[in-house]
C-alpha cells in the first residue's frame, strides 16, 4: 500500500512486475492491507501504553517520556540507514548529470564513488550494519514488554495475550514496517532527494568511521575467501 501511495504522490508508475490487480486478486490485496494496518495499529497502541506505564524492559533510570522519544528517534535512524543503502545503489547506476546539483548529494556521491577506489560503498554497508544492530539492541529493550504476575496487564488485556506480548513480536512488526520497509520504498522512488540532506551525509560519515575502526574487518577476509571459492567475476 505504501509503495502505491508513494508512487501516486510522485506521479510515477509503481515499480512492479505484477499486472493490474482485478477480481479476487484485487480483493485479496486490500484484505491483506487492512489486516496489516490493524496489526500495526494494535501493536502501536499496546507498545505506547506499555511505554507510558513503564512496563517494558527499558532501563529504570530512563523516564517514560524519553523512552518514547528514544523509540521513535532510533527507528528513524534505522529507517534512514535502510533507505540509504537503496538510494546509494540506485545513484550508482546514474550518470553525474542525472544526480543533480544539490551540494549534499554531490558530497555524498563523491565520498561513495570517487574515494578509496569505490570501496567506501561496501565500507558503508559494514558500518551501516553496525549502526542498525546497535539501534535495534536499544529499540528491543524499549519496545519489549515486561509485565510480571504481580503487575496489572497493559490496557487490562487477558493474561494469555499479555504473555504473548511479553515475547516482543509487536515491536518487531512496528520496526519492520515503520523502521525499515517504508523508508526503503521512499528511497526507491526518490533516491536523489534521499541523498540531498545533511542527515544522510552525517550518517554516512558515522558508518564509515565505524567501518574504519576495524571492528568487523574480518568480513572483508571472509568475503574475499567466498569470492575465491565461488569464482565470482566482476
PDB file of C-alpha atoms in Angstrom:
ATOM      1  CA  UNK A   1       0.000   0.000   0.000  1.00  0.00           C
ATOM      2  CA  UNK A   2       2.802   2.408   0.915  1.00  0.00           C
ATOM      3  CA  UNK A   3       4.540   1.658  -2.376  1.00  0.00           C
ATOM      4  CA  UNK A   4       1.397   2.511  -4.343  1.00  0.00           C
ATOM      5  CA  UNK A   5       0.777   5.642  -2.265  1.00  0.00           C
ATOM      6  CA  UNK A   6       4.319   6.942  -2.760  1.00  0.00           C
ATOM      7  CA  UNK A   7       4.234   6.232  -6.487  1.00  0.00           C
ATOM      8  CA  UNK A   8       0.909   8.062  -6.793  1.00  0.00           C
ATOM      9  CA  UNK A   9       2.201  11.117  -4.930  1.00  0.00           C
ATOM     10  CA  UNK A  10       5.334  11.113  -7.077  1.00  0.00           C
ATOM     11  CA  UNK A  11       3.272  10.854 -10.248  1.00  0.00           C
ATOM     12  CA  UNK A  12       5.291   7.866 -11.432  1.00  0.00           C
ATOM     13  CA  UNK A  13       4.291   4.264 -12.173  1.00  0.00           C
ATOM     14  CA  UNK A  14       4.704   1.673  -9.456  1.00  0.00           C
ATOM     15  CA  UNK A  15       7.820  -0.477  -9.897  1.00  0.00           C
ATOM     16  CA  UNK A  16       6.367  -3.973 -10.094  1.00  0.00           C
ATOM     17  CA  UNK A  17       6.407  -6.961 -12.420  1.00  0.00           C
ATOM     18  CA  UNK A  18       2.841  -7.838 -11.493  1.00  0.00           C
ATOM     19  CA  UNK A  19      -0.036  -6.981 -13.788  1.00  0.00           C
ATOM     20  CA  UNK A  20      -3.002  -4.800 -12.764  1.00  0.00           C
ATOM     21  CA  UNK A  21      -4.983  -6.319  -9.922  1.00  0.00           C
ATOM     22  CA  UNK A  22      -8.603  -7.253 -10.540  1.00  0.00           C
ATOM     23  CA  UNK A  23     -11.267  -9.527  -9.177  1.00  0.00           C
ATOM     24  CA  UNK A  24     -10.156 -11.841  -6.387  1.00  0.00           C
ATOM     25  CA  UNK A  25      -6.520 -10.707  -6.540  1.00  0.00           C
ATOM     26  CA  UNK A  26      -7.627  -7.086  -6.026  1.00  0.00           C
ATOM     27  CA  UNK A  27      -9.864  -8.086  -3.095  1.00  0.00           C
ATOM     28  CA  UNK A  28      -7.195 -10.298  -1.522  1.00  0.00           C
ATOM     29  CA  UNK A  29      -4.635  -7.488  -1.810  1.00  0.00           C
ATOM     30  CA  UNK A  30      -6.794  -4.978   0.083  1.00  0.00           C
ATOM     31  CA  UNK A  31      -7.771  -7.550   2.699  1.00  0.00           C
ATOM     32  CA  UNK A  32      -4.054  -8.067   3.415  1.00  0.00           C
ATOM     33  CA  UNK A  33      -3.511  -4.296   3.519  1.00  0.00           C
ATOM     34  CA  UNK A  34      -6.338  -3.871   6.024  1.00  0.00           C
ATOM     35  CA  UNK A  35      -5.055  -6.798   8.091  1.00  0.00           C
ATOM     36  CA  UNK A  36      -1.578  -5.265   8.170  1.00  0.00           C
ATOM     37  CA  UNK A  37      -2.902  -1.847   9.233  1.00  0.00           C
ATOM     38  CA  UNK A  38      -4.982  -3.406  12.006  1.00  0.00           C
ATOM     39  CA  UNK A  39      -1.969  -5.316  13.333  1.00  0.00           C
ATOM     40  CA  UNK A  40       0.235  -2.215  13.134  1.00  0.00           C
ATOM     41  CA  UNK A  41      -2.342  -0.058  14.908  1.00  0.00           C
ATOM     42  CA  UNK A  42      -2.833  -2.625  17.665  1.00  0.00           C
ATOM     43  CA  UNK A  43       0.937  -3.062  18.072  1.00  0.00           C
ATOM     44  CA  UNK A  44       1.493   0.684  18.353  1.00  0.00           C
ATOM     45  CA  UNK A  45      -1.345   1.022  20.860  1.00  0.00           C
ATOM     46  CA  UNK A  46      -0.119  -1.636  23.283  1.00  0.00           C
ATOM     47  CA  UNK A  47       3.520  -0.556  22.870  1.00  0.00           C
ATOM     48  CA  UNK A  48       2.802   3.115  23.600  1.00  0.00           C
ATOM     49  CA  UNK A  49       0.628   2.154  26.567  1.00  0.00           C
ATOM     50  CA  UNK A  50       3.381  -0.068  27.965  1.00  0.00           C
ATOM     51  CA  UNK A  51       5.982   2.667  27.489  1.00  0.00           C
ATOM     52  CA  UNK A  52       3.957   5.325  29.295  1.00  0.00           C
ATOM     53  CA  UNK A  53       3.125   2.853  32.067  1.00  0.00           C
ATOM     54  CA  UNK A  54       6.780   1.864  32.411  1.00  0.00           C
ATOM     55  CA  UNK A  55       6.098  -1.801  31.713  1.00  0.00           C
ATOM     56  CA  UNK A  56       8.900  -2.564  29.269  1.00  0.00           C
ATOM     57  CA  UNK A  57      12.453  -3.839  29.636  1.00  0.00           C
ATOM     58  CA  UNK A  58      13.747  -0.274  29.297  1.00  0.00           C
ATOM     59  CA  UNK A  59      16.293   0.739  31.934  1.00  0.00           C
ATOM     60  CA  UNK A  60      14.553   2.156  35.006  1.00  0.00           C
ATOM     61  CA  UNK A  61      16.754   5.264  35.028  1.00  0.00           C
ATOM     62  CA  UNK A  62      15.237   6.414  31.712  1.00  0.00           C
ATOM     63  CA  UNK A  63      11.945   8.368  32.140  1.00  0.00           C
ATOM     64  CA  UNK A  64       8.933   7.001  30.265  1.00  0.00           C
ATOM     65  CA  UNK A  65       8.627  10.055  28.029  1.00  0.00           C
ATOM     66  CA  UNK A  66      12.267   9.812  26.993  1.00  0.00           C
ATOM     67  CA  UNK A  67      11.782   6.117  26.257  1.00  0.00           C
ATOM     68  CA  UNK A  68       9.087   7.052  23.732  1.00  0.00           C
ATOM     69  CA  UNK A  69      11.360   9.700  22.184  1.00  0.00           C
ATOM     70  CA  UNK A  70      14.209   7.202  22.043  1.00  0.00           C
ATOM     71  CA  UNK A  71      11.967   4.601  20.429  1.00  0.00           C
ATOM     72  CA  UNK A  72      10.881   6.781  17.530  1.00  0.00           C
ATOM     73  CA  UNK A  73      14.260   8.511  17.257  1.00  0.00           C
ATOM     74  CA  UNK A  74      16.206   5.276  16.863  1.00  0.00           C
ATOM     75  CA  UNK A  75      13.607   3.873  14.480  1.00  0.00           C
ATOM     76  CA  UNK A  76      14.105   6.968  12.336  1.00  0.00           C
ATOM     77  CA  UNK A  77      17.872   6.416  12.333  1.00  0.00           C
ATOM     78  CA  UNK A  78      17.381   2.778  11.333  1.00  0.00           C
ATOM     79  CA  UNK A  79      14.924   3.867   8.648  1.00  0.00           C
ATOM     80  CA  UNK A  80      17.409   6.366   7.237  1.00  0.00           C
ATOM     81  CA  UNK A  81      20.117   3.703   7.122  1.00  0.00           C
ATOM     82  CA  UNK A  82      17.769   1.232   5.425  1.00  0.00           C
ATOM     83  CA  UNK A  83      16.768   3.817   2.844  1.00  0.00           C
ATOM     84  CA  UNK A  84      20.344   4.985   2.298  1.00  0.00           C
ATOM     85  CA  UNK A  85      21.504   1.601   1.049  1.00  0.00           C
ATOM     86  CA  UNK A  86      18.660   1.560  -1.505  1.00  0.00           C
ATOM     87  CA  UNK A  87      19.376   5.123  -2.612  1.00  0.00           C
ATOM     88  CA  UNK A  88      23.149   4.570  -2.820  1.00  0.00           C
ATOM     89  CA  UNK A  89      22.833   1.603  -5.166  1.00  0.00           C
ATOM     90  CA  UNK A  90      20.257   3.467  -7.264  1.00  0.00           C
ATOM     91  CA  UNK A  91      22.555   6.502  -7.557  1.00  0.00           C
ATOM     92  CA  UNK A  92      25.483   4.275  -8.548  1.00  0.00           C
ATOM     93  CA  UNK A  93      23.632   3.478 -11.783  1.00  0.00           C
ATOM     94  CA  UNK A  94      23.083   7.166 -12.628  1.00  0.00           C
ATOM     95  CA  UNK A  95      25.363   9.467 -14.556  1.00  0.00           C
ATOM     96  CA  UNK A  96      26.783  12.584 -12.921  1.00  0.00           C
ATOM     97  CA  UNK A  97      24.271  14.703 -14.838  1.00  0.00           C
ATOM     98  CA  UNK A  98      21.342  12.639 -13.549  1.00  0.00           C
ATOM     99  CA  UNK A  99      22.486  13.054  -9.941  1.00  0.00           C
ATOM    100  CA  UNK A 100      21.573  16.741  -9.977  1.00  0.00           C
ATOM    101  CA  UNK A 101      23.429  19.633  -8.384  1.00  0.00           C
ATOM    102  CA  UNK A 102      22.435  19.519  -4.725  1.00  0.00           C
ATOM    103  CA  UNK A 103      25.576  20.127  -2.658  1.00  0.00           C
ATOM    104  CA  UNK A 104      24.829  17.438  -0.063  1.00  0.00           C
ATOM    105  CA  UNK A 105      24.037  14.846  -2.711  1.00  0.00           C
ATOM    106  CA  UNK A 106      27.230  15.683  -4.601  1.00  0.00           C
ATOM    107  CA  UNK A 107      29.348  15.432  -1.436  1.00  0.00           C
ATOM    108  CA  UNK A 108      27.786  12.086  -0.581  1.00  0.00           C
ATOM    109  CA  UNK A 109      28.334  10.734  -4.097  1.00  0.00           C
ATOM    110  CA  UNK A 110      31.929  11.951  -4.094  1.00  0.00           C
ATOM    111  CA  UNK A 111      32.686  10.039  -0.895  1.00  0.00           C
ATOM    112  CA  UNK A 112      30.892   6.904  -2.055  1.00  0.00           C
ATOM    113  CA  UNK A 113      32.054   6.533  -5.637  1.00  0.00           C
ATOM    114  CA  UNK A 114      35.243   8.591  -6.083  1.00  0.00           C
ATOM    115  CA  UNK A 115      37.322   7.864  -2.991  1.00  0.00           C
ATOM    116  CA  UNK A 116      39.175   4.711  -1.883  1.00  0.00           C
ATOM    117  CA  UNK A 117      38.680   3.311  -5.400  1.00  0.00           C
ATOM    118  CA  UNK A 118      34.972   2.896  -4.746  1.00  0.00           C
ATOM    119  CA  UNK A 119      35.493   0.876  -1.565  1.00  0.00           C
ATOM    120  CA  UNK A 120      33.501   3.343   0.531  1.00  0.00           C
ATOM    121  CA  UNK A 121      30.229   1.853  -0.715  1.00  0.00           C
ATOM    122  CA  UNK A 122      30.883  -1.649   0.673  1.00  0.00           C
ATOM    123  CA  UNK A 123      32.553   0.052   3.640  1.00  0.00           C
ATOM    124  CA  UNK A 124      29.311   1.891   4.298  1.00  0.00           C
ATOM    125  CA  UNK A 125      27.425  -1.417   4.239  1.00  0.00           C
ATOM    126  CA  UNK A 126      29.642  -2.728   7.046  1.00  0.00           C
ATOM    127  CA  UNK A 127      29.317   0.413   9.142  1.00  0.00           C
ATOM    128  CA  UNK A 128      25.588   0.567   8.430  1.00  0.00           C
ATOM    129  CA  UNK A 129      25.129  -2.935   9.790  1.00  0.00           C
ATOM    130  CA  UNK A 130      26.937  -1.996  12.987  1.00  0.00           C
ATOM    131  CA  UNK A 131      24.679   1.045  13.420  1.00  0.00           C
ATOM    132  CA  UNK A 132      21.493  -0.903  12.711  1.00  0.00           C
ATOM    133  CA  UNK A 133      22.377  -3.712  15.131  1.00  0.00           C
ATOM    134  CA  UNK A 134      23.248  -1.183  17.858  1.00  0.00           C
ATOM    135  CA  UNK A 135      19.991   0.710  17.356  1.00  0.00           C
ATOM    136  CA  UNK A 136      17.904  -2.463  17.328  1.00  0.00           C
ATOM    137  CA  UNK A 137      19.546  -3.599  20.553  1.00  0.00           C
ATOM    138  CA  UNK A 138      18.200  -0.490  22.308  1.00  0.00           C
ATOM    139  CA  UNK A 139      14.866  -0.477  20.452  1.00  0.00           C
ATOM    140  CA  UNK A 140      14.289  -4.063  21.579  1.00  0.00           C
ATOM    141  CA  UNK A 141      14.719  -3.027  25.214  1.00  0.00           C
ATOM    142  CA  UNK A 142      12.393  -0.071  24.716  1.00  0.00           C
ATOM    143  CA  UNK A 143       9.612  -1.972  22.939  1.00  0.00           C
ATOM    144  CA  UNK A 144       9.642  -5.376  24.661  1.00  0.00           C
ATOM    145  CA  UNK A 145       7.026  -5.584  27.393  1.00  0.00           C
ATOM    146  CA  UNK A 146       7.886  -6.960  30.807  1.00  0.00           C
ATOM    147  CA  UNK A 147       4.708  -7.405  32.847  1.00  0.00           C
ATOM    148  CA  UNK A 148       5.037  -9.748  35.811  1.00  0.00           C
ATOM    149  CA  UNK A 149       2.253 -11.684  37.539  1.00  0.00           C
ATOM    150  CA  UNK A 150       2.152  -9.080  40.311  1.00  0.00           C
ATOM    151  CA  UNK A 151       1.511  -6.205  37.867  1.00  0.00           C
ATOM    152  CA  UNK A 152      -1.691  -5.223  36.111  1.00  0.00           C
ATOM    153  CA  UNK A 153      -1.728  -6.097  32.420  1.00  0.00           C
ATOM    154  CA  UNK A 154      -1.306  -3.353  29.822  1.00  0.00           C
ATOM    155  CA  UNK A 155      -4.722  -1.888  28.956  1.00  0.00           C
ATOM    156  CA  UNK A 156      -6.316  -4.663  31.023  1.00  0.00           C
ATOM    157  CA  UNK A 157      -5.806  -7.317  28.355  1.00  0.00           C
ATOM    158  CA  UNK A 158      -6.151 -11.051  29.239  1.00  0.00           C
ATOM    159  CA  UNK A 159      -3.179 -12.869  30.760  1.00  0.00           C
ATOM    160  CA  UNK A 160      -2.743 -15.086  27.694  1.00  0.00           C
ATOM    161  CA  UNK A 161      -2.464 -12.075  25.396  1.00  0.00           C
ATOM    162  CA  UNK A 162      -0.088 -10.334  27.791  1.00  0.00           C
ATOM    163  CA  UNK A 163       2.154 -13.404  27.893  1.00  0.00           C
ATOM    164  CA  UNK A 164       2.317 -13.311  24.099  1.00  0.00           C
ATOM    165  CA  UNK A 165       3.090  -9.572  24.042  1.00  0.00           C
ATOM    166  CA  UNK A 166       5.924 -10.121  26.515  1.00  0.00           C
ATOM    167  CA  UNK A 167       7.706 -12.030  23.723  1.00  0.00           C
ATOM    168  CA  UNK A 168       8.122  -8.760  21.791  1.00  0.00           C
ATOM    169  CA  UNK A 169       6.640  -9.683  18.417  1.00  0.00           C
ATOM    170  CA  UNK A 170       4.690  -6.408  18.248  1.00  0.00           C
ATOM    171  CA  UNK A 171       7.930  -4.448  18.453  1.00  0.00           C
ATOM    172  CA  UNK A 172       9.361  -6.471  15.576  1.00  0.00           C
ATOM    173  CA  UNK A 173       6.270  -5.704  13.475  1.00  0.00           C
ATOM    174  CA  UNK A 174       6.493  -1.973  14.178  1.00  0.00           C
ATOM    175  CA  UNK A 175      10.181  -1.725  13.365  1.00  0.00           C
ATOM    176  CA  UNK A 176       9.770  -3.821  10.205  1.00  0.00           C
ATOM    177  CA  UNK A 177       7.025  -1.600   8.782  1.00  0.00           C
ATOM    178  CA  UNK A 178       7.830   1.851  10.203  1.00  0.00           C
ATOM    179  CA  UNK A 179      11.564   1.470  10.714  1.00  0.00           C
ATOM    180  CA  UNK A 180      12.572  -0.396   7.581  1.00  0.00           C
ATOM    181  CA  UNK A 181      10.261  -1.159   4.655  1.00  0.00           C
ATOM    182  CA  UNK A 182       8.589   2.263   4.498  1.00  0.00           C
ATOM    183  CA  UNK A 183      11.918   4.073   4.281  1.00  0.00           C
ATOM    184  CA  UNK A 184      13.209   1.664   1.633  1.00  0.00           C
ATOM    185  CA  UNK A 185      10.169   2.283  -0.559  1.00  0.00           C
ATOM    186  CA  UNK A 186      10.573   6.061  -0.238  1.00  0.00           C
ATOM    187  CA  UNK A 187      14.272   5.835  -1.114  1.00  0.00           C
ATOM    188  CA  UNK A 188      13.475   3.639  -4.103  1.00  0.00           C
ATOM    189  CA  UNK A 189      11.134   6.280  -5.524  1.00  0.00           C
ATOM    190  CA  UNK A 190      13.222   9.335  -4.541  1.00  0.00           C
ATOM    191  CA  UNK A 191      16.917   8.336  -4.361  1.00  0.00           C
ATOM    192  CA  UNK A 192      18.202  11.824  -5.244  1.00  0.00           C
ATOM    193  CA  UNK A 193      16.000  13.518  -2.645  1.00  0.00           C
ATOM    194  CA  UNK A 194      17.127  10.967  -0.070  1.00  0.00           C
ATOM    195  CA  UNK A 195      20.755  11.971  -0.608  1.00  0.00           C
ATOM    196  CA  UNK A 196      20.023  15.695  -0.634  1.00  0.00           C
ATOM    197  CA  UNK A 197      20.011  16.110   3.148  1.00  0.00           C
ATOM    198  CA  UNK A 198      22.825  16.690   5.642  1.00  0.00           C
ATOM    199  CA  UNK A 199      21.446  13.821   7.762  1.00  0.00           C
ATOM    200  CA  UNK A 200      22.385  11.319   5.049  1.00  0.00           C
ATOM    201  CA  UNK A 201      25.876  12.788   4.806  1.00  0.00           C
ATOM    202  CA  UNK A 202      26.381  12.687   8.587  1.00  0.00           C
ATOM    203  CA  UNK A 203      25.147   9.101   8.893  1.00  0.00           C
ATOM    204  CA  UNK A 204      27.435   8.092   6.013  1.00  0.00           C
ATOM    205  CA  UNK A 205      30.413   9.602   7.827  1.00  0.00           C
ATOM    206  CA  UNK A 206      29.474   7.793  11.054  1.00  0.00           C
ATOM    207  CA  UNK A 207      29.148   4.449   9.248  1.00  0.00           C
ATOM    208  CA  UNK A 208      32.495   4.876   7.510  1.00  0.00           C
ATOM    209  CA  UNK A 209      34.103   5.790  10.840  1.00  0.00           C
ATOM    210  CA  UNK A 210      32.734   2.610  12.430  1.00  0.00           C
ATOM    211  CA  UNK A 211      33.970   0.559   9.493  1.00  0.00           C
ATOM    212  CA  UNK A 212      37.363   2.270   9.791  1.00  0.00           C
ATOM    213  CA  UNK A 213      37.759   1.146  13.410  1.00  0.00           C
ATOM    214  CA  UNK A 214      38.264  -2.394  12.121  1.00  0.00           C
ATOM    215  CA  UNK A 215      35.663  -3.985  14.399  1.00  0.00           C
ATOM    216  CA  UNK A 216      34.245  -6.001  11.504  1.00  0.00           C
ATOM    217  CA  UNK A 217      37.250  -6.116   9.183  1.00  0.00           C
ATOM    218  CA  UNK A 218      37.065  -9.885   9.274  1.00  0.00           C
ATOM    219  CA  UNK A 219      34.117  -9.523   6.892  1.00  0.00           C
ATOM    220  CA  UNK A 220      36.494  -8.379   4.128  1.00  0.00           C
ATOM    221  CA  UNK A 221      38.608 -11.525   4.534  1.00  0.00           C
ATOM    222  CA  UNK A 222      35.601 -13.838   4.595  1.00  0.00           C
ATOM    223  CA  UNK A 223      34.132 -12.087   1.534  1.00  0.00           C
ATOM    224  CA  UNK A 224      37.434 -12.495  -0.357  1.00  0.00           C
ATOM    225  CA  UNK A 225      37.519 -16.201   0.526  1.00  0.00           C
ATOM    226  CA  UNK A 226      33.921 -16.591  -0.623  1.00  0.00           C
ATOM    227  CA  UNK A 227      34.701 -14.864  -3.935  1.00  0.00           C
ATOM    228  CA  UNK A 228      37.738 -17.082  -4.455  1.00  0.00           C
ATOM    229  CA  UNK A 229      35.893 -20.323  -3.724  1.00  0.00           C
ATOM    230  CA  UNK A 230      32.792 -19.405  -5.757  1.00  0.00           C
ATOM    231  CA  UNK A 231      34.819 -17.988  -8.634  1.00  0.00           C
ATOM    232  CA  UNK A 232      32.804 -14.787  -8.877  1.00  0.00           C
ATOM    233  CA  UNK A 233      33.851 -12.291 -11.562  1.00  0.00           C
ATOM    234  CA  UNK A 234      33.328  -8.528 -11.600  1.00  0.00           C
TER     235      UNK A 234
END
